């Protein structure tokens, strides 16, 4: 389509035409038998996507930040101790959020592009008891991936709940929620789940539901209170009508379509595709002589990348890359905001999108006066993709 630009930011992403198509159909009643079936199926499919047969799904109108908030306002009571394992901007957001909930919060940070070590996490858990630990699966500000499986093991050993912000990882990076024992996995619709912005999604495990049910104080915030949403989710799962707050009918229909695509691809194949695409993109950037924000390959996210501008190049390159037909995102970490850019490569992205993006970056670099071998990034990506 001439004039159409490719949206390669780390969310919202490019959506499947049939996902967008279903959103334009007439809005149904939220208690019609057809919509009840659709919502019920979407909730069932979420359990498959996250390998979370024991978990309770919640899908409510709101962005990822609401999902973050819902997870902790329902589990934390004033004075409870919480630990935040941060790898950037969104880890820090959890710190602020938990303070608002009246928790006593400790935060573990790492240098930019790294994660707090497992040794440090273990030492911290050994020295203090925390009711809850939050981890960002992929921090979108740095494109760093945390080892959720190992951190979940540690939190069990030290008897804490683990809440994982999977907004930039879900349905792209592996998540085996029952097996790993992740108490809450949360995300939003606009990233690898493949639905326009507007849905907050949480998968809540049995231990977290138990902790919620044994609260001594009422949840202060009305809208995010699990007590209001649990009967609604259970009703849709049982294919019964119910009402608390009007669900975003068209978005839920889009969710059902997108989850169908995700499951048709197969989760293992989908994870492997993200690994292949992520690696090819990083190889391309390195071949152009660019430096990634993430410090090591073993903690590099496969859903997005963050790349430093080379010497002599600044954020104006993003305007040039957009002229080339590809929209990318600027930096987010305050200390280095104007020194790097971010590229999303998750969800329905295909190899053509990836190569078009690398081509546009090469064109932008050339126009910015950066000296490199034209085609070096494309060649490296092709090689990695064809391996
Ligand atoms: N956590 C992470 C890791 C994110 O990437 C984002 C969004 N970029 C959020 C939370 C917040 O989500 P939202 O913008 O939908 O509120």
PDB file of N, CA, C and O in Angstrom, residues 176-226:
ATOM      1  N   UNK A 176       5.474 -20.208  30.961  1.00  0.00           N
ATOM      2  CA  UNK A 176       4.777 -21.439  31.339  1.00  0.00           C
ATOM      3  C   UNK A 176       4.315 -21.219  32.778  1.00  0.00           C
ATOM      4  O   UNK A 176       4.994 -21.603  33.722  1.00  0.00           O
ATOM      5  N   UNK A 177       3.178 -20.571  32.898  1.00  0.00           N
ATOM      6  CA  UNK A 177       2.812 -20.004  34.199  1.00  0.00           C
ATOM      7  C   UNK A 177       2.578 -21.055  35.282  1.00  0.00           C
ATOM      8  O   UNK A 177       3.086 -20.896  36.398  1.00  0.00           O
ATOM      9  N   UNK A 178       1.836 -22.126  34.964  1.00  0.00           N
ATOM     10  CA  UNK A 178       1.600 -23.162  36.003  1.00  0.00           C
ATOM     11  C   UNK A 178       2.932 -23.766  36.430  1.00  0.00           C
ATOM     12  O   UNK A 178       3.222 -23.885  37.618  1.00  0.00           O
ATOM     13  N   UNK A 179       3.717 -24.151  35.421  1.00  0.00           N
ATOM     14  CA  UNK A 179       4.966 -24.871  35.698  1.00  0.00           C
ATOM     15  C   UNK A 179       5.966 -23.984  36.448  1.00  0.00           C
ATOM     16  O   UNK A 179       6.630 -24.434  37.377  1.00  0.00           O
ATOM     17  N   UNK A 180       6.060 -22.721  36.052  1.00  0.00           N
ATOM     18  CA  UNK A 180       7.022 -21.830  36.710  1.00  0.00           C
ATOM     19  C   UNK A 180       6.493 -21.308  38.048  1.00  0.00           C
ATOM     20  O   UNK A 180       7.244 -20.725  38.823  1.00  0.00           O
ATOM     21  N   UNK A 181       5.187 -21.459  38.283  1.00  0.00           N
ATOM     22  CA  UNK A 181       4.614 -20.978  39.530  1.00  0.00           C
ATOM     23  C   UNK A 181       4.576 -19.459  39.620  1.00  0.00           C
ATOM     24  O   UNK A 181       4.816 -18.883  40.685  1.00  0.00           O
ATOM     25  N   UNK A 182       4.264 -18.817  38.505  1.00  0.00           N
ATOM     26  CA  UNK A 182       4.130 -17.348  38.526  1.00  0.00           C
ATOM     27  C   UNK A 182       2.745 -17.017  39.069  1.00  0.00           C
ATOM     28  O   UNK A 182       1.735 -17.462  38.530  1.00  0.00           O
ATOM     29  N   UNK A 183       2.695 -16.243  40.166  1.00  0.00           N
ATOM     30  CA  UNK A 183       1.402 -16.006  40.829  1.00  0.00           C
ATOM     31  C   UNK A 183       0.512 -15.062  40.037  1.00  0.00           C
ATOM     32  O   UNK A 183      -0.691 -15.254  39.991  1.00  0.00           O
ATOM     33  N   UNK A 184       1.104 -14.006  39.472  1.00  0.00           N
ATOM     34  CA  UNK A 184       0.320 -13.129  38.588  1.00  0.00           C
ATOM     35  C   UNK A 184       1.165 -12.807  37.363  1.00  0.00           C
ATOM     36  O   UNK A 184       2.324 -12.388  37.492  1.00  0.00           O
ATOM     37  N   UNK A 185       0.592 -13.048  36.193  1.00  0.00           N
ATOM     38  CA  UNK A 185       1.234 -12.609  34.952  1.00  0.00           C
ATOM     39  C   UNK A 185       0.285 -11.614  34.325  1.00  0.00           C
ATOM     40  O   UNK A 185      -0.903 -11.877  34.175  1.00  0.00           O
ATOM     41  N   UNK A 186       0.794 -10.441  33.992  1.00  0.00           N
ATOM     42  CA  UNK A 186      -0.111  -9.401  33.489  1.00  0.00           C
ATOM     43  C   UNK A 186       0.414  -8.837  32.185  1.00  0.00           C
ATOM     44  O   UNK A 186       1.618  -8.827  31.921  1.00  0.00           O
ATOM     45  N   UNK A 187      -0.538  -8.368  31.365  1.00  0.00           N
ATOM     46  CA  UNK A 187      -0.133  -7.758  30.103  1.00  0.00           C
ATOM     47  C   UNK A 187      -1.223  -6.810  29.610  1.00  0.00           C
ATOM     48  O   UNK A 187      -2.179  -6.525  30.319  1.00  0.00           O
ATOM     49  N   UNK A 188      -1.036  -6.311  28.400  1.00  0.00           N
ATOM     50  CA  UNK A 188      -1.996  -5.414  27.766  1.00  0.00           C
ATOM     51  C   UNK A 188      -2.170  -5.897  26.333  1.00  0.00           C
ATOM     52  O   UNK A 188      -1.358  -6.669  25.824  1.00  0.00           O
ATOM     53  N   UNK A 189      -3.221  -5.419  25.676  1.00  0.00           N
ATOM     54  CA  UNK A 189      -3.564  -5.994  24.371  1.00  0.00           C
ATOM     55  C   UNK A 189      -2.657  -5.567  23.234  1.00  0.00           C
ATOM     56  O   UNK A 189      -2.497  -6.284  22.251  1.00  0.00           O
ATOM     57  N   UNK A 190      -2.029  -4.381  23.346  1.00  0.00           N
ATOM     58  CA  UNK A 190      -1.469  -3.735  22.143  1.00  0.00           C
ATOM     59  C   UNK A 190      -0.096  -4.226  21.709  1.00  0.00           C
ATOM     60  O   UNK A 190       0.478  -3.692  20.783  1.00  0.00           O
ATOM     61  N   UNK A 191       0.429  -5.224  22.439  1.00  0.00           N
ATOM     62  CA  UNK A 191       1.769  -5.697  22.046  1.00  0.00           C
ATOM     63  C   UNK A 191       1.624  -7.065  21.388  1.00  0.00           C
ATOM     64  O   UNK A 191       0.802  -7.201  20.484  1.00  0.00           O
ATOM     65  N   UNK A 192       2.409  -8.057  21.803  1.00  0.00           N
ATOM     66  CA  UNK A 192       2.393  -9.318  21.043  1.00  0.00           C
ATOM     67  C   UNK A 192       1.043 -10.041  21.087  1.00  0.00           C
ATOM     68  O   UNK A 192       0.807 -10.947  20.303  1.00  0.00           O
ATOM     69  N   UNK A 193       0.152  -9.637  21.977  1.00  0.00           N
ATOM     70  CA  UNK A 193      -1.203 -10.207  21.987  1.00  0.00           C
ATOM     71  C   UNK A 193      -1.951  -9.796  20.705  1.00  0.00           C
ATOM     72  O   UNK A 193      -2.863 -10.480  20.249  1.00  0.00           O
ATOM     73  N   UNK A 194      -1.551  -8.665  20.126  1.00  0.00           N
ATOM     74  CA  UNK A 194      -2.017  -8.337  18.782  1.00  0.00           C
ATOM     75  C   UNK A 194      -3.390  -7.704  18.651  1.00  0.00           C
ATOM     76  O   UNK A 194      -4.083  -7.892  17.649  1.00  0.00           O
ATOM     77  N   UNK A 195      -3.793  -6.903  19.623  1.00  0.00           N
ATOM     78  CA  UNK A 195      -5.105  -6.235  19.612  1.00  0.00           C
ATOM     79  C   UNK A 195      -4.888  -4.750  19.930  1.00  0.00           C
ATOM     80  O   UNK A 195      -4.059  -4.440  20.788  1.00  0.00           O
ATOM     81  N   UNK A 196      -5.593  -3.833  19.262  1.00  0.00           N
ATOM     82  CA  UNK A 196      -5.383  -2.414  19.570  1.00  0.00           C
ATOM     83  C   UNK A 196      -5.448  -2.094  21.075  1.00  0.00           C
ATOM     84  O   UNK A 196      -6.055  -2.857  21.843  1.00  0.00           O
ATOM     85  N   UNK A 197      -4.826  -0.996  21.490  1.00  0.00           N
ATOM     86  CA  UNK A 197      -4.755  -0.660  22.914  1.00  0.00           C
ATOM     87  C   UNK A 197      -6.138  -0.607  23.556  1.00  0.00           C
ATOM     88  O   UNK A 197      -7.104  -0.209  22.914  1.00  0.00           O
ATOM     89  N   UNK A 198      -6.205  -1.011  24.837  1.00  0.00           N
ATOM     90  CA  UNK A 198      -7.470  -0.865  25.556  1.00  0.00           C
ATOM     91  C   UNK A 198      -7.840  -2.023  26.460  1.00  0.00           C
ATOM     92  O   UNK A 198      -8.812  -1.928  27.206  1.00  0.00           O
ATOM     93  N   UNK A 199      -7.055  -3.113  26.438  1.00  0.00           N
ATOM     94  CA  UNK A 199      -7.382  -4.233  27.329  1.00  0.00           C
ATOM     95  C   UNK A 199      -6.247  -4.477  28.310  1.00  0.00           C
ATOM     96  O   UNK A 199      -5.088  -4.620  27.910  1.00  0.00           O
ATOM     97  N   UNK A 200      -6.610  -4.532  29.588  1.00  0.00           N
ATOM     98  CA  UNK A 200      -5.677  -4.972  30.633  1.00  0.00           C
ATOM     99  C   UNK A 200      -5.982  -6.438  30.900  1.00  0.00           C
ATOM    100  O   UNK A 200      -7.150  -6.811  31.062  1.00  0.00           O
ATOM    101  N   UNK A 201      -4.935  -7.259  30.902  1.00  0.00           N
ATOM    102  CA  UNK A 201      -5.125  -8.714  31.007  1.00  0.00           C
ATOM    103  C   UNK A 201      -4.280  -9.239  32.167  1.00  0.00           C
ATOM    104  O   UNK A 201      -3.090  -8.918  32.256  1.00  0.00           O
ATOM    105  N   UNK A 202      -4.904 -10.022  33.045  1.00  0.00           N
ATOM    106  CA  UNK A 202      -4.145 -10.624  34.155  1.00  0.00           C
ATOM    107  C   UNK A 202      -4.488 -12.097  34.263  1.00  0.00           C
ATOM    108  O   UNK A 202      -5.653 -12.481  34.110  1.00  0.00           O
ATOM    109  N   UNK A 203      -3.473 -12.889  34.565  1.00  0.00           N
ATOM    110  CA  UNK A 203      -3.670 -14.308  34.840  1.00  0.00           C
ATOM    111  C   UNK A 203      -3.238 -14.500  36.292  1.00  0.00           C
ATOM    112  O   UNK A 203      -2.062 -14.292  36.627  1.00  0.00           O
ATOM    113  N   UNK A 204      -4.198 -14.859  37.141  1.00  0.00           N
ATOM    114  CA  UNK A 204      -3.910 -14.899  38.578  1.00  0.00           C
ATOM    115  C   UNK A 204      -3.948 -16.345  39.074  1.00  0.00           C
ATOM    116  O   UNK A 204      -4.954 -17.045  38.907  1.00  0.00           O
ATOM    117  N   UNK A 205      -2.852 -16.759  39.659  1.00  0.00           N
ATOM    118  CA  UNK A 205      -2.708 -18.143  40.126  1.00  0.00           C
ATOM    119  C   UNK A 205      -3.433 -18.390  41.444  1.00  0.00           C
ATOM    120  O   UNK A 205      -3.854 -17.442  42.123  1.00  0.00           O
ATOM    121  N   UNK A 206      -3.569 -19.683  41.833  1.00  0.00           N
ATOM    122  CA  UNK A 206      -4.353 -20.041  43.025  1.00  0.00           C
ATOM    123  C   UNK A 206      -3.833 -19.429  44.320  1.00  0.00           C
ATOM    124  O   UNK A 206      -4.615 -18.998  45.164  1.00  0.00           O
ATOM    125  N   UNK A 207      -2.492 -19.356  44.454  1.00  0.00           N
ATOM    126  CA  UNK A 207      -1.952 -18.817  45.719  1.00  0.00           C
ATOM    127  C   UNK A 207      -2.303 -17.327  45.846  1.00  0.00           C
ATOM    128  O   UNK A 207      -2.687 -16.853  46.911  1.00  0.00           O
ATOM    129  N   UNK A 208      -2.210 -16.607  44.739  1.00  0.00           N
ATOM    130  CA  UNK A 208      -2.533 -15.176  44.773  1.00  0.00           C
ATOM    131  C   UNK A 208      -4.027 -14.981  45.049  1.00  0.00           C
ATOM    132  O   UNK A 208      -4.411 -14.071  45.815  1.00  0.00           O
ATOM    133  N   UNK A 209      -4.875 -15.829  44.479  1.00  0.00           N
ATOM    134  CA  UNK A 209      -6.318 -15.688  44.751  1.00  0.00           C
ATOM    135  C   UNK A 209      -6.597 -15.937  46.235  1.00  0.00           C
ATOM    136  O   UNK A 209      -7.410 -15.250  46.843  1.00  0.00           O
ATOM    137  N   UNK A 210      -5.864 -16.911  46.792  1.00  0.00           N
ATOM    138  CA  UNK A 210      -6.039 -17.215  48.226  1.00  0.00           C
ATOM    139  C   UNK A 210      -5.636 -15.996  49.068  1.00  0.00           C
ATOM    140  O   UNK A 210      -6.338 -15.630  50.017  1.00  0.00           O
ATOM    141  N   UNK A 211      -4.503 -15.387  48.719  1.00  0.00           N
ATOM    142  CA  UNK A 211      -4.039 -14.208  49.465  1.00  0.00           C
ATOM    143  C   UNK A 211      -5.070 -13.091  49.332  1.00  0.00           C
ATOM    144  O   UNK A 211      -5.397 -12.400  50.302  1.00  0.00           O
ATOM    145  N   UNK A 212      -5.629 -12.932  48.132  1.00  0.00           N
ATOM    146  CA  UNK A 212      -6.675 -11.903  47.942  1.00  0.00           C
ATOM    147  C   UNK A 212      -7.870 -12.203  48.847  1.00  0.00           C
ATOM    148  O   UNK A 212      -8.368 -11.310  49.544  1.00  0.00           O
ATOM    149  N   UNK A 213      -8.324 -13.464  48.847  1.00  0.00           N
ATOM    150  CA  UNK A 213      -9.522 -13.810  49.628  1.00  0.00           C
ATOM    151  C   UNK A 213      -9.292 -13.666  51.134  1.00  0.00           C
ATOM    152  O   UNK A 213     -10.244 -13.502  51.884  1.00  0.00           O
ATOM    153  N   UNK A 214      -8.031 -13.746  51.569  1.00  0.00           N
ATOM    154  CA  UNK A 214      -7.820 -13.633  53.018  1.00  0.00           C
ATOM    155  C   UNK A 214      -7.381 -12.226  53.439  1.00  0.00           C
ATOM    156  O   UNK A 214      -6.831 -12.046  54.524  1.00  0.00           O
ATOM    157  N   UNK A 215      -7.636 -11.237  52.613  1.00  0.00           N
ATOM    158  CA  UNK A 215      -7.329  -9.844  52.993  1.00  0.00           C
ATOM    159  C   UNK A 215      -8.076  -9.458  54.269  1.00  0.00           C
ATOM    160  O   UNK A 215      -9.205  -9.887  54.479  1.00  0.00           O
ATOM    161  N   UNK A 216      -7.418  -8.585  55.052  1.00  0.00           N
ATOM    162  CA  UNK A 216      -8.087  -8.095  56.259  1.00  0.00           C
ATOM    163  C   UNK A 216      -8.790  -6.778  55.973  1.00  0.00           C
ATOM    164  O   UNK A 216      -9.717  -6.385  56.654  1.00  0.00           O
ATOM    165  N   UNK A 217      -8.294  -6.061  54.953  1.00  0.00           N
ATOM    166  CA  UNK A 217      -8.894  -4.757  54.628  1.00  0.00           C
ATOM    167  C   UNK A 217      -9.504  -4.816  53.229  1.00  0.00           C
ATOM    168  O   UNK A 217      -9.084  -5.615  52.398  1.00  0.00           O
ATOM    169  N   UNK A 218     -10.478  -3.942  53.017  1.00  0.00           N
ATOM    170  CA  UNK A 218     -11.131  -3.909  51.718  1.00  0.00           C
ATOM    171  C   UNK A 218     -10.198  -3.201  50.714  1.00  0.00           C
ATOM    172  O   UNK A 218      -9.395  -2.349  51.102  1.00  0.00           O
ATOM    173  N   UNK A 219     -10.268  -3.617  49.446  1.00  0.00           N
ATOM    174  CA  UNK A 219      -9.463  -2.940  48.420  1.00  0.00           C
ATOM    175  C   UNK A 219      -9.994  -1.509  48.287  1.00  0.00           C
ATOM    176  O   UNK A 219     -11.188  -1.306  48.095  1.00  0.00           O
ATOM    177  N   UNK A 220      -9.079  -0.534  48.398  1.00  0.00           N
ATOM    178  CA  UNK A 220      -9.552   0.856  48.458  1.00  0.00           C
ATOM    179  C   UNK A 220     -10.109   1.353  47.128  1.00  0.00           C
ATOM    180  O   UNK A 220     -10.984   2.192  47.085  1.00  0.00           O
ATOM    181  N   UNK A 221      -9.555   0.837  46.039  1.00  0.00           N
ATOM    182  CA  UNK A 221      -9.991   1.332  44.730  1.00  0.00           C
ATOM    183  C   UNK A 221     -11.115   0.453  44.213  1.00  0.00           C
ATOM    184  O   UNK A 221     -11.000  -0.772  44.228  1.00  0.00           O
ATOM    185  N   UNK A 222     -12.172   1.079  43.753  1.00  0.00           N
ATOM    186  CA  UNK A 222     -13.388   0.348  43.398  1.00  0.00           C
ATOM    187  C   UNK A 222     -13.234  -0.422  42.089  1.00  0.00           C
ATOM    188  O   UNK A 222     -13.486  -1.619  42.021  1.00  0.00           O
ATOM    189  N   UNK A 223     -12.833   0.296  41.013  1.00  0.00           N
ATOM    190  CA  UNK A 223     -12.800  -0.337  39.687  1.00  0.00           C
ATOM    191  C   UNK A 223     -11.864  -1.543  39.625  1.00  0.00           C
ATOM    192  O   UNK A 223     -12.228  -2.575  39.066  1.00  0.00           O
ATOM    193  N   UNK A 224     -10.648  -1.456  40.164  1.00  0.00           N
ATOM    194  CA  UNK A 224      -9.746  -2.613  40.001  1.00  0.00           C
ATOM    195  C   UNK A 224      -9.969  -3.766  40.975  1.00  0.00           C
ATOM    196  O   UNK A 224      -9.249  -4.760  40.899  1.00  0.00           O
ATOM    197  N   UNK A 225     -10.941  -3.644  41.884  1.00  0.00           N
ATOM    198  CA  UNK A 225     -11.125  -4.666  42.924  1.00  0.00           C
ATOM    199  C   UNK A 225     -11.508  -6.021  42.298  1.00  0.00           C
ATOM    200  O   UNK A 225     -12.529  -6.126  41.616  1.00  0.00           O
ATOM    201  N   UNK A 226     -10.672  -7.039  42.543  1.00  0.00           N
ATOM    202  CA  UNK A 226     -10.987  -8.384  42.021  1.00  0.00           C
ATOM    203  C   UNK A 226     -12.401  -8.820  42.445  1.00  0.00           C
ATOM    204  O   UNK A 226     -13.068  -9.549  41.723  1.00  0.00           O
TER     205      UNK A 226
END
